[in-house]
XYZ file of C-alpha atoms in Angstrom:
635
model
C -2.510 -6.227 -11.198
C -2.183 -9.717 -9.844
C 1.467 -10.654 -9.497
C -5.950 -4.654 10.867
C -11.450 1.449 19.684
C -14.863 0.514 19.599
C -17.251 -0.312 22.418
C -19.207 -2.672 20.198
C -19.434 -6.250 21.411
C -21.449 -9.182 20.189
C -21.564 -12.957 20.430
C -21.662 -14.731 17.118
C -24.096 -17.625 16.835
C -22.812 -21.129 16.353
C -22.642 -21.885 12.606
C -25.853 -23.360 11.294
C -25.956 -27.137 11.437
C -25.784 -28.970 8.139
C -28.787 -31.076 7.125
C -28.580 -34.587 8.547
C -28.659 -36.280 5.150
C -25.543 -36.712 2.996
C -24.912 -33.978 0.468
C -22.303 -31.767 -1.129
C -21.972 -28.239 0.180
C -20.295 -24.934 -0.497
C -18.949 -23.248 2.591
C -17.348 -19.951 3.427
C -13.645 -20.531 3.685
C -11.737 -20.127 6.929
C -8.159 -20.143 5.683
C -7.500 -18.490 2.342
C -3.806 -18.482 1.557
C -2.169 -15.788 -0.527
C -0.086 -16.449 -3.628
C 3.681 -16.595 -3.189
C 4.365 -15.755 -6.825
C 3.510 -12.780 -8.955
C -0.193 -12.979 -8.102
C 0.130 -11.928 -4.477
C 2.213 -10.820 -1.513
C 3.054 -12.725 1.649
C 2.030 -10.845 4.752
C 5.163 -11.250 6.861
C 8.487 -9.601 6.900
C 9.276 -6.039 6.406
C 11.033 -2.972 7.580
C 9.263 0.260 6.981
C 10.853 3.158 5.182
C 12.500 5.587 7.530
C 11.301 8.981 6.291
C 7.687 10.108 6.521
C 5.719 10.166 3.296
C 4.441 13.395 1.817
C 1.033 14.143 0.323
C -0.618 12.843 -1.711
C -0.727 9.418 -0.048
C -2.284 6.950 -2.487
C -2.631 3.192 -2.856
C -4.823 1.133 -5.151
C -3.126 -2.128 -4.050
C -1.839 -2.985 -7.506
C 1.819 -2.739 -6.470
C 3.889 -4.332 -3.639
C 2.844 -1.646 -1.153
C 2.850 -3.973 1.870
C 6.205 -5.158 3.228
C 7.129 -8.765 2.643
C 10.022 -11.098 1.828
C 11.006 -11.228 -1.805
C 10.131 -7.584 -2.388
C 13.391 -6.048 -1.285
C 14.228 -3.179 -3.612
C 10.596 -2.082 -3.894
C 10.604 0.090 -0.788
C 9.626 3.109 -2.886
C 6.152 1.595 -3.284
C 5.659 0.753 0.384
C 2.697 2.535 1.967
C 1.935 0.321 4.991
C 3.780 -1.001 8.013
C 3.919 -4.731 8.646
C 0.484 -5.977 9.605
C -2.091 -8.679 9.100
C -4.217 -7.278 6.267
C -3.373 -8.607 2.812
C -3.622 -7.754 -0.842
C -6.153 -9.802 -2.811
C -7.443 -9.639 -6.362
C -10.239 -12.225 -6.448
C -12.314 -11.748 -3.272
C -14.050 -8.423 -3.916
C -16.874 -7.906 -6.394
C -17.017 -4.866 -8.691
C -13.893 -3.321 -7.194
C -12.920 0.171 -8.388
C -9.560 -1.212 -9.568
C -7.808 -4.574 -9.507
C -6.259 -5.319 -6.136
C -7.782 -4.645 -2.713
C -6.716 -4.735 0.914
C -8.708 -7.464 2.663
C -9.281 -7.704 6.423
C -10.730 -10.895 7.940
C -10.369 -13.323 10.858
C -6.949 -14.707 9.859
C -3.643 -13.794 11.427
C -0.563 -12.970 9.378
C 0.329 -16.656 8.928
C -3.022 -17.455 7.313
C -4.346 -19.265 10.387
C -7.462 -18.331 12.394
C -6.881 -16.004 15.337
C -9.009 -18.224 17.559
C -9.534 -21.655 16.042
C -11.323 -23.169 19.043
C -13.692 -20.540 20.470
C -15.778 -19.850 17.379
C -18.372 -17.858 19.346
C -15.861 -15.313 20.648
C -15.504 -12.128 18.572
C -12.605 -9.727 18.858
C -10.198 -7.420 17.082
C -8.684 -9.151 14.089
C -6.701 -7.639 11.186
C -5.011 -4.249 11.066
C -3.989 -2.089 8.103
C -1.712 0.745 9.314
C -0.235 3.439 7.118
C 3.386 4.483 7.214
C 4.047 7.874 8.877
C 2.862 10.807 6.753
C 4.234 14.338 7.121
C 1.324 16.721 7.779
C 3.252 19.427 9.619
C 2.747 22.737 7.871
C -0.901 22.020 7.139
C -3.858 23.536 9.010
C -7.421 22.437 9.789
C -8.468 24.729 6.952
C -6.254 22.850 4.472
C -9.204 20.581 3.717
C -7.212 17.355 4.124
C -9.433 14.315 3.672
C -8.907 10.580 3.637
C -10.944 9.033 0.828
C -11.439 5.288 0.347
C -13.810 2.723 -1.138
C -15.154 -0.102 1.072
C -17.153 -3.317 0.564
C -18.097 -6.192 2.847
C -18.038 -9.831 1.766
C -17.721 -9.839 -2.015
C -17.112 -13.416 -3.139
C -16.279 -14.370 0.453
C -18.149 -14.389 3.737
C -19.847 -11.072 4.542
C -19.848 -9.418 7.980
C -23.039 -9.695 9.976
C -24.849 -6.321 10.031
C -25.031 -4.940 13.557
C -22.485 -7.416 14.941
C -19.281 -6.937 12.945
C -17.544 -3.650 12.422
C -14.825 -1.916 10.419
C -13.144 0.980 12.247
C -10.850 3.794 11.094
C -8.525 5.403 13.649
C -6.114 8.368 13.548
C -2.904 8.481 15.598
C -1.683 11.336 17.763
C 0.741 11.703 20.677
C 0.344 13.278 24.094
C 2.569 16.366 24.113
C 3.589 15.796 27.753
C 3.925 12.022 28.144
C 4.530 11.034 24.536
C 1.772 8.429 24.848
C 0.399 7.223 21.505
C -3.334 7.777 21.195
C -5.528 6.123 18.534
C -8.851 7.913 18.067
C -11.797 6.339 16.282
C -12.965 8.728 13.557
C -15.230 6.495 11.451
C -16.830 3.066 11.631
C -19.481 0.987 9.930
C -21.405 -2.158 10.797
C -23.543 -2.106 7.673
C -22.392 -3.695 4.461
C -22.794 -3.709 0.736
C -21.739 -7.131 -0.444
C -21.590 -6.542 -4.192
C -20.779 -2.843 -4.539
C -18.213 -0.457 -3.057
C -19.137 2.674 -1.097
C -16.948 5.790 -1.252
C -16.138 7.452 2.092
C -14.531 10.804 2.996
C -13.087 11.468 6.479
C -11.607 14.886 7.321
C -8.203 15.278 8.982
C -8.961 18.642 10.560
C -7.582 18.694 14.116
C -4.198 20.041 15.146
C -3.173 16.906 17.078
C -3.093 14.985 13.781
C -1.191 17.600 11.783
C 2.337 16.574 12.703
C 5.262 15.027 10.843
C 4.378 11.434 11.761
C 0.628 11.151 11.232
C -0.709 7.619 10.751
C -4.120 6.074 10.223
C -5.256 2.484 10.522
C -8.217 0.280 9.728
C -9.245 -2.521 12.124
C -12.032 -5.072 11.939
C -14.060 -6.437 14.836
C -15.742 -9.789 14.250
C -15.343 -13.537 14.223
C -11.793 -14.807 14.817
C -12.370 -18.295 13.412
C -10.829 -17.714 9.992
C -11.582 -16.116 6.679
C -14.983 -14.816 7.703
C -16.446 -11.317 8.065
C -14.428 -9.954 5.143
C -13.915 -6.232 4.498
C -12.299 -4.939 1.299
C -10.661 -1.518 0.861
C -9.545 0.044 -2.412
C -8.309 3.305 -3.902
C -7.195 5.000 -0.685
C -6.224 8.657 -1.122
C -5.074 11.188 1.498
C -4.594 14.710 0.148
C -5.319 18.352 0.830
C -7.811 20.630 -0.899
C -10.464 17.903 -1.144
C -14.098 18.964 -1.028
C -16.264 15.803 -0.769
C -19.227 17.587 -2.336
C -17.336 18.368 -5.539
C -14.529 15.793 -5.603
C -14.118 13.909 -8.855
C -11.679 11.170 -9.812
C -9.687 12.574 -12.697
C -8.394 10.387 -15.502
C -8.533 6.845 -14.080
C -9.148 3.799 -16.263
C -8.258 0.477 -14.660
C -8.448 -3.270 -15.102
C -10.714 -4.734 -12.404
C -10.497 -8.558 -12.707
C -7.467 -10.880 -13.083
C -6.553 -13.058 -16.055
C -4.990 -16.356 -15.015
C -4.365 -18.439 -18.154
C -4.061 -18.368 -21.937
C -5.060 -22.039 -22.058
C -8.487 -23.155 -23.163
C -9.517 -25.046 -20.005
C -6.451 -25.512 -17.814
C -4.464 -22.994 -15.800
C -1.476 -25.374 -15.660
C -0.633 -28.575 -17.503
C 2.332 -30.888 -18.161
C 4.633 -29.721 -20.952
C 4.607 -33.042 -22.817
C 0.798 -32.968 -23.077
C 0.721 -29.367 -24.291
C 3.567 -29.728 -26.785
C 1.878 -32.745 -28.391
C -1.052 -30.554 -29.535
C -0.395 -26.890 -28.627
C -2.957 -25.225 -30.896
C -5.763 -27.323 -29.413
C -5.018 -26.160 -25.860
C -4.767 -22.429 -26.611
C -7.692 -20.092 -26.068
C -9.009 -18.247 -29.085
C -9.580 -15.068 -27.076
C -10.120 -13.621 -23.651
C -11.847 -10.543 -22.261
C -10.301 -7.844 -20.089
C -12.771 -6.439 -17.569
C -12.177 -2.737 -17.002
C -13.676 0.371 -15.451
C -13.591 4.056 -16.246
C -13.476 5.436 -12.713
C -13.251 8.988 -14.008
C -16.123 11.430 -14.171
C -15.197 12.200 -17.774
C -15.390 10.158 -20.950
C -12.341 8.045 -21.855
C -11.227 7.692 -25.461
C -8.872 5.590 -27.571
C -7.821 3.058 -24.916
C -5.277 0.687 -26.398
C -4.578 -2.830 -25.160
C -2.553 -5.950 -25.850
C -0.339 -8.559 -24.217
C 3.326 -9.449 -23.843
C 4.988 -12.810 -23.297
C 8.515 -13.343 -21.970
C 10.653 -16.467 -21.639
C 14.187 -16.462 -20.198
C 14.453 -12.697 -20.546
C 13.284 -12.522 -24.151
C 9.981 -10.687 -24.579
C 7.512 -10.199 -27.429
C 4.634 -7.721 -27.467
C 1.319 -8.186 -29.287
C -0.755 -4.984 -29.490
C -4.456 -5.356 -30.098
C -5.610 -3.951 -33.451
C -8.691 -2.498 -31.749
C -9.251 0.524 -29.494
C -12.005 1.345 -27.031
C -13.466 4.733 -27.856
C -16.159 6.798 -26.160
C -16.105 4.936 -22.832
C -18.784 6.475 -20.615
C -17.842 8.129 -17.301
C -17.821 5.888 -14.209
C -18.753 2.858 -16.305
C -17.440 -0.713 -16.557
C -16.475 -2.002 -20.000
C -14.636 -4.920 -21.623
C -11.966 -5.380 -24.256
C -11.407 -8.610 -26.263
C -7.861 -9.908 -26.636
C -7.469 -12.293 -29.563
C -5.002 -15.183 -29.378
C -6.355 -17.526 -32.018
C -8.532 -16.516 -34.963
C -6.898 -13.117 -34.782
C -8.664 -10.997 -37.422
C -5.573 -8.840 -38.012
C -2.495 -10.880 -37.199
C -0.972 -14.305 -36.549
C -2.466 -16.631 -33.997
C -0.478 -16.794 -30.759
C 0.771 -20.153 -29.444
C 3.349 -20.736 -26.715
C 6.581 -21.776 -28.418
C 7.163 -25.502 -27.868
C 10.743 -25.246 -29.160
C 11.986 -23.542 -25.985
C 12.150 -26.752 -23.923
C 11.532 -30.487 -24.020
C 10.654 -30.950 -20.319
C 8.955 -27.897 -18.779
C 8.506 -24.176 -19.333
C 7.332 -21.064 -17.499
C 6.203 -18.031 -19.513
C 5.756 -14.589 -17.950
C 2.584 -13.039 -19.367
C 1.358 -9.446 -19.113
C -2.051 -8.238 -20.303
C -2.198 -4.456 -20.476
C -4.120 -1.357 -21.481
C -3.160 2.279 -21.928
C -1.580 3.639 -18.747
C -4.170 6.059 -17.394
C -4.393 6.766 -13.693
C -3.450 8.648 -10.540
C 0.343 8.718 -9.988
C 0.761 6.061 -12.675
C 3.919 7.715 -13.985
C 5.637 7.036 -10.641
C 5.174 3.269 -10.919
C 8.361 2.282 -12.704
C 9.444 -1.357 -12.690
C 6.170 -2.835 -11.439
C 2.745 -3.158 -13.049
C -0.012 -0.815 -11.942
C -3.771 -1.214 -12.268
C -3.417 -0.893 -16.041
C -1.830 -4.331 -16.355
C -2.054 -7.904 -15.122
C 0.866 -10.281 -14.876
C 0.785 -14.030 -14.350
C 2.932 -17.058 -15.073
C 1.806 -19.717 -17.530
C 3.370 -22.838 -16.029
C 3.934 -26.104 -17.880
C 5.347 -28.643 -15.458
C 4.018 -31.933 -14.039
C 0.510 -31.055 -12.913
C -2.890 -30.413 -14.451
C -4.930 -27.610 -12.858
C -8.316 -26.059 -13.539
C -8.164 -23.693 -10.545
C -6.260 -20.415 -10.355
C -4.635 -21.138 -6.994
C -6.964 -19.052 -4.816
C -9.848 -20.414 -2.752
C -12.704 -18.033 -2.040
C -14.926 -20.727 -0.517
C -14.738 -24.317 0.717
C -16.342 -27.488 -0.678
C -17.313 -30.523 1.388
C -19.149 -33.859 1.318
C -21.108 -35.014 4.358
C -21.213 -38.787 3.895
C -19.144 -41.615 5.329
C -17.539 -43.333 2.367
C -18.310 -40.347 0.139
C -16.244 -40.197 -3.038
C -15.044 -37.179 -4.974
C -13.726 -37.399 -8.538
C -12.383 -34.717 -10.893
C -12.088 -35.552 -14.600
C -8.989 -34.757 -16.702
C -8.512 -35.520 -20.387
C -4.944 -36.584 -21.222
C -3.392 -35.794 -24.575
C -0.807 -38.598 -24.372
C -0.416 -41.742 -22.237
C 1.321 -41.012 -18.956
C 1.905 -42.205 -15.401
C -0.171 -40.830 -12.518
C 2.010 -40.305 -9.424
C -0.173 -38.483 -6.916
C -2.481 -35.568 -6.178
C -1.924 -32.019 -5.009
C -4.868 -31.046 -2.790
C -5.607 -27.766 -1.057
C -7.511 -28.272 2.201
C -8.642 -25.474 4.481
C -9.933 -25.598 8.075
C -13.498 -24.452 8.687
C -14.148 -23.924 12.395
C -13.216 -27.549 13.233
C -9.852 -29.118 12.453
C -10.248 -32.107 10.112
C -6.598 -33.059 10.499
C -7.502 -36.335 12.227
C -9.940 -37.426 9.530
C -8.795 -39.988 6.978
C -9.212 -40.613 3.272
C -7.889 -42.928 0.586
C -6.734 -41.800 -2.835
C -8.621 -43.154 -5.813
C -8.360 -43.046 -9.614
C -10.928 -44.223 -12.134
C -11.120 -44.818 -15.849
C -13.729 -42.858 -17.756
C -17.125 -44.382 -18.518
C -19.238 -42.092 -20.698
C -18.070 -39.048 -18.753
C -18.481 -40.639 -15.327
C -15.955 -42.479 -13.137
C -15.778 -46.089 -14.239
C -13.436 -48.925 -13.331
C -11.046 -48.220 -10.462
C -7.394 -47.861 -11.487
C -4.717 -49.303 -9.231
C -4.996 -50.359 -5.615
C -4.571 -47.762 -2.893
C -4.686 -48.716 0.768
C -2.560 -45.957 2.299
C -4.581 -43.711 4.588
C -4.044 -39.978 4.413
C -5.200 -36.992 6.442
C -5.821 -33.352 5.473
C -2.772 -31.151 5.915
C -2.962 -27.454 6.828
C -0.083 -25.007 6.770
C 0.824 -21.849 8.675
C 4.100 -21.131 6.877
C 2.605 -19.951 3.610
C -0.529 -19.209 1.649
C -2.393 -21.275 -0.919
C -0.223 -24.259 -0.041
C -1.120 -27.580 -1.644
C -0.172 -30.830 0.093
C 1.109 -33.671 -2.078
C -0.316 -37.169 -1.601
C 1.243 -40.020 -3.560
C -0.630 -43.063 -4.837
C 0.532 -46.370 -3.358
C 2.078 -47.208 -6.719
C 2.372 -45.208 -9.957
C -0.611 -45.804 -12.261
C -0.325 -46.057 -16.037
C -3.116 -43.919 -17.525
C -4.396 -42.699 -20.871
C -7.443 -40.965 -22.332
C -9.805 -39.406 -19.810
C -9.304 -40.237 -16.153
C -10.976 -39.252 -12.900
C -8.882 -38.601 -9.791
C -9.970 -38.022 -6.232
C -10.568 -39.828 -2.975
C -12.944 -41.637 -0.656
C -13.421 -40.171 2.807
C -13.712 -42.271 5.929
C -16.445 -40.479 7.855
C -19.206 -37.959 7.356
C -16.961 -35.179 8.671
C -16.400 -32.382 6.155
C -12.833 -32.300 4.826
C -13.280 -28.816 3.314
C -11.448 -28.646 0.017
C -10.475 -25.255 -1.353
C -13.120 -23.984 -3.790
C -11.959 -21.507 -6.422
C -14.918 -19.297 -7.353
C -13.206 -17.509 -10.253
C -13.138 -20.619 -12.429
C -15.861 -23.225 -12.916
C -14.498 -26.637 -13.818
C -16.919 -28.366 -11.445
C -19.575 -28.188 -14.158
C -19.151 -31.371 -16.154
C -15.830 -32.372 -14.579
C -16.600 -32.897 -10.870
C -18.664 -35.867 -9.724
C -19.420 -37.215 -6.281
C -20.905 -40.343 -4.754
C -22.619 -40.341 -1.377
C -21.683 -43.625 0.198
C -21.086 -47.173 -0.926
C -23.282 -48.211 -3.848
C -24.603 -44.742 -4.568
C -24.819 -43.284 -8.057
C -22.263 -40.838 -9.381
C -23.784 -37.342 -9.402
C -22.789 -34.187 -11.242
C -21.748 -31.373 -8.931
C -24.159 -28.452 -8.679
C -21.663 -26.196 -6.897
C -20.241 -23.426 -9.061
C -16.465 -23.110 -8.902
C -13.498 -25.475 -9.009
C -12.457 -27.899 -6.286
C -8.705 -27.525 -5.910
C -7.360 -30.987 -6.794
C -4.439 -31.356 -9.210
C -3.060 -34.663 -10.553
C 0.735 -35.009 -10.741
C 2.062 -36.882 -13.775
C 5.469 -38.342 -14.601
C 5.331 -36.286 -17.822
C 8.136 -38.146 -19.602
C 10.610 -37.352 -16.816
C 12.771 -40.226 -15.604
C 14.577 -38.396 -12.785
C 13.068 -37.900 -9.361
C 11.137 -34.690 -8.930
C 11.049 -32.266 -6.046
C 9.248 -29.104 -5.080
C 6.001 -30.323 -3.530
C 5.081 -30.730 0.121
C 4.529 -34.431 0.686
C 2.538 -35.815 3.589
C 4.995 -37.925 5.628
C 4.258 -41.549 6.484
C 6.492 -43.332 8.966
C 7.140 -47.071 8.779
C 8.698 -47.336 12.271
C 5.642 -49.126 13.631
C 6.200 -52.878 13.069
C 3.581 -55.638 12.838
C 3.880 -59.395 12.270
C 2.903 -61.715 10.800
C 1.738 -59.818 7.729
C -0.570 -61.077 6.220
C -2.174 -62.355 9.412
C -4.444 -65.438 9.505
C -4.947 -66.583 13.085
C -6.743 -63.519 14.423
C -3.857 -62.250 16.611
C -1.517 -59.547 15.329
C 1.800 -58.836 17.070
C 2.733 -55.138 17.242
C 6.159 -53.846 18.267
C 6.456 -50.227 19.448
C 9.523 -48.280 20.542
C 7.724 -46.072 23.042
C 4.425 -45.551 24.818
C 1.745 -44.441 22.414
C -1.925 -43.938 21.702
C -3.022 -46.053 18.727
C -5.948 -46.344 16.328
C -6.994 -48.961 13.784
C -8.762 -48.042 10.507
C -10.350 -50.063 7.713
C -9.901 -49.450 3.989
C -12.713 -46.855 4.012
C -10.941 -44.762 6.638
C -13.341 -45.726 9.421
C -11.879 -46.065 12.914
C -12.503 -49.571 14.287
C -10.352 -49.851 17.421
C -8.174 -47.639 19.616
C -6.104 -47.957 22.746
C -3.041 -46.955 24.752
C 0.214 -48.903 24.978
C 1.959 -47.492 28.057
C 5.510 -48.724 27.476
C 7.816 -49.977 24.684
C 7.465 -53.641 23.793
C 5.507 -56.207 21.787
C 1.730 -56.307 22.124
C -0.924 -58.726 20.837
C -3.873 -57.195 19.054
C -7.034 -59.299 18.771
C -8.400 -58.906 15.256
C -10.581 -62.011 15.135
C -13.660 -59.957 14.214
C -12.037 -58.203 11.281
C -13.131 -59.214 7.805
C -10.477 -60.060 5.206
C -8.937 -56.907 3.755
C -6.336 -54.203 4.279
C -6.116 -52.178 7.501
C -4.058 -49.279 8.840
C -2.574 -49.026 12.327
C -1.502 -45.535 13.419
C -0.104 -43.823 16.516
C -0.634 -40.289 17.798
C 3.027 -39.585 16.990
C 2.344 -40.075 13.275
C 3.714 -43.597 12.870
C 1.618 -45.909 10.710
C 1.737 -49.264 8.982
C -0.553 -51.390 6.848
C -1.373 -55.052 7.281
C -3.593 -57.548 5.517
C -6.096 -59.924 7.100
C -6.579 -63.098 5.030
């Protein structure tokens, strides 16, 4: 389903220095946002259910079990109090079922706990259960907490011996009422590609009350999405013998599906509707696992598509039979070239501007407590939205790593093939901080025509400087950057930017798709050759098109640019520029490559003369620390 007491202490080493020659690099991500839509849950908000839960307590993180805004009415599925752990579906590798709880170095807003002191470890995320009624049970009741755990996965792994995951049980002092959290299990060793199953007994009287709780906490780096721990398939129940325990009747999907399109995850409606069959996938594969210790037979599958409340279901003509115990397996889902039915294509008659289809890919419902999950998908199904709007996207909206160039004047270009002529308005870009804040670095947008698969002639003129934007009010947020002027485009185009310095801007890198191969090119400095990217994944850059719409469009976060800073004359010829400011300010001057040339401090409002006699002819940007900026031309 796709829709945080130990005595351990350590000092993390400073991150390894990058080589001193320009290159492209893949980096562990520091801020990984979480989807707002059906593919994830925000980690704020909440109100826990009032009554204590009864046994069995179970969560495989396929349902909205963590409190959050937008999930009112789903309190029956809540298993955790408000905290800083989060549900993910793309970070773990070889998870028992789809959906995991992930603990890392991010707070509940998606921002690092300690962005400045990267060498200082500490307690980070917490995953705390709701109260569970254990009164009436005894130490001999054989109550155990079972869970599966993995470190790292597709993300940054904890450092063995330094970073730790801890499990604690809650009790209360009978006299003072003081809450006591007792460490009952911990690990500082990791398996980065497989999950380990753990059993912990609940066998002491102080825990057997009507408000028992347990919590997981991670100790490690606080500088972002590093030192990841993943938890799945958590079960608390009585009469569990670890030596003989077997998972009974559990077959689950283990990886998400994010698109029915052949190469895009999103695209403009007017491009799709011009040639819909071409853009549809012929088939896809569901990745599944038989978690049971018995053979599974006759597992059915299929998909459903809904639009504006009307839904159609397409069962697969095939069944999986004789699935081995505790084994992964796959099931093909045919869209085109269906051997026993009509090819599926999204209906272009539903709209002439945009469309959003709700898609569910499912298998037979087989699993623990699956009959109680009414109204939400469980681990036997995946839901996602197929969006046709204004943007092209190769990525699935989640960033497991970060991508960066380390060259002043380095250029990045992502190729997109257009079905129809259109107008390029801007780019949606997902940046993420990695130890150091790149918010003061600058870049210029660029667009290129295609030349035998590589960026060719530059399209349009873009002199507006931009800076990376980071957000703490949401997850997986893209910032919108507009081109100086709309650009008429057709055929294949390349969109991207040129960065001003060698500082790494750290673009989101989606590791679950791989459009970089053949589509992403980079250039290391002025005059360098365009190179094919060797980094597996997809850099998260999305072009925004006009898409036949004549009205203004809304819905994207745009980077603000103030024009309150006034300069004259413009263009300037005599080497002296007059600058009028309304208040005292710190200022900086940049060239068209984003390189800082001059800086200073005007200590009062007024008109100042700026000596630019040494500047070559061209376009320049003057900015203030308050965010005001203006362009001027030297002739």
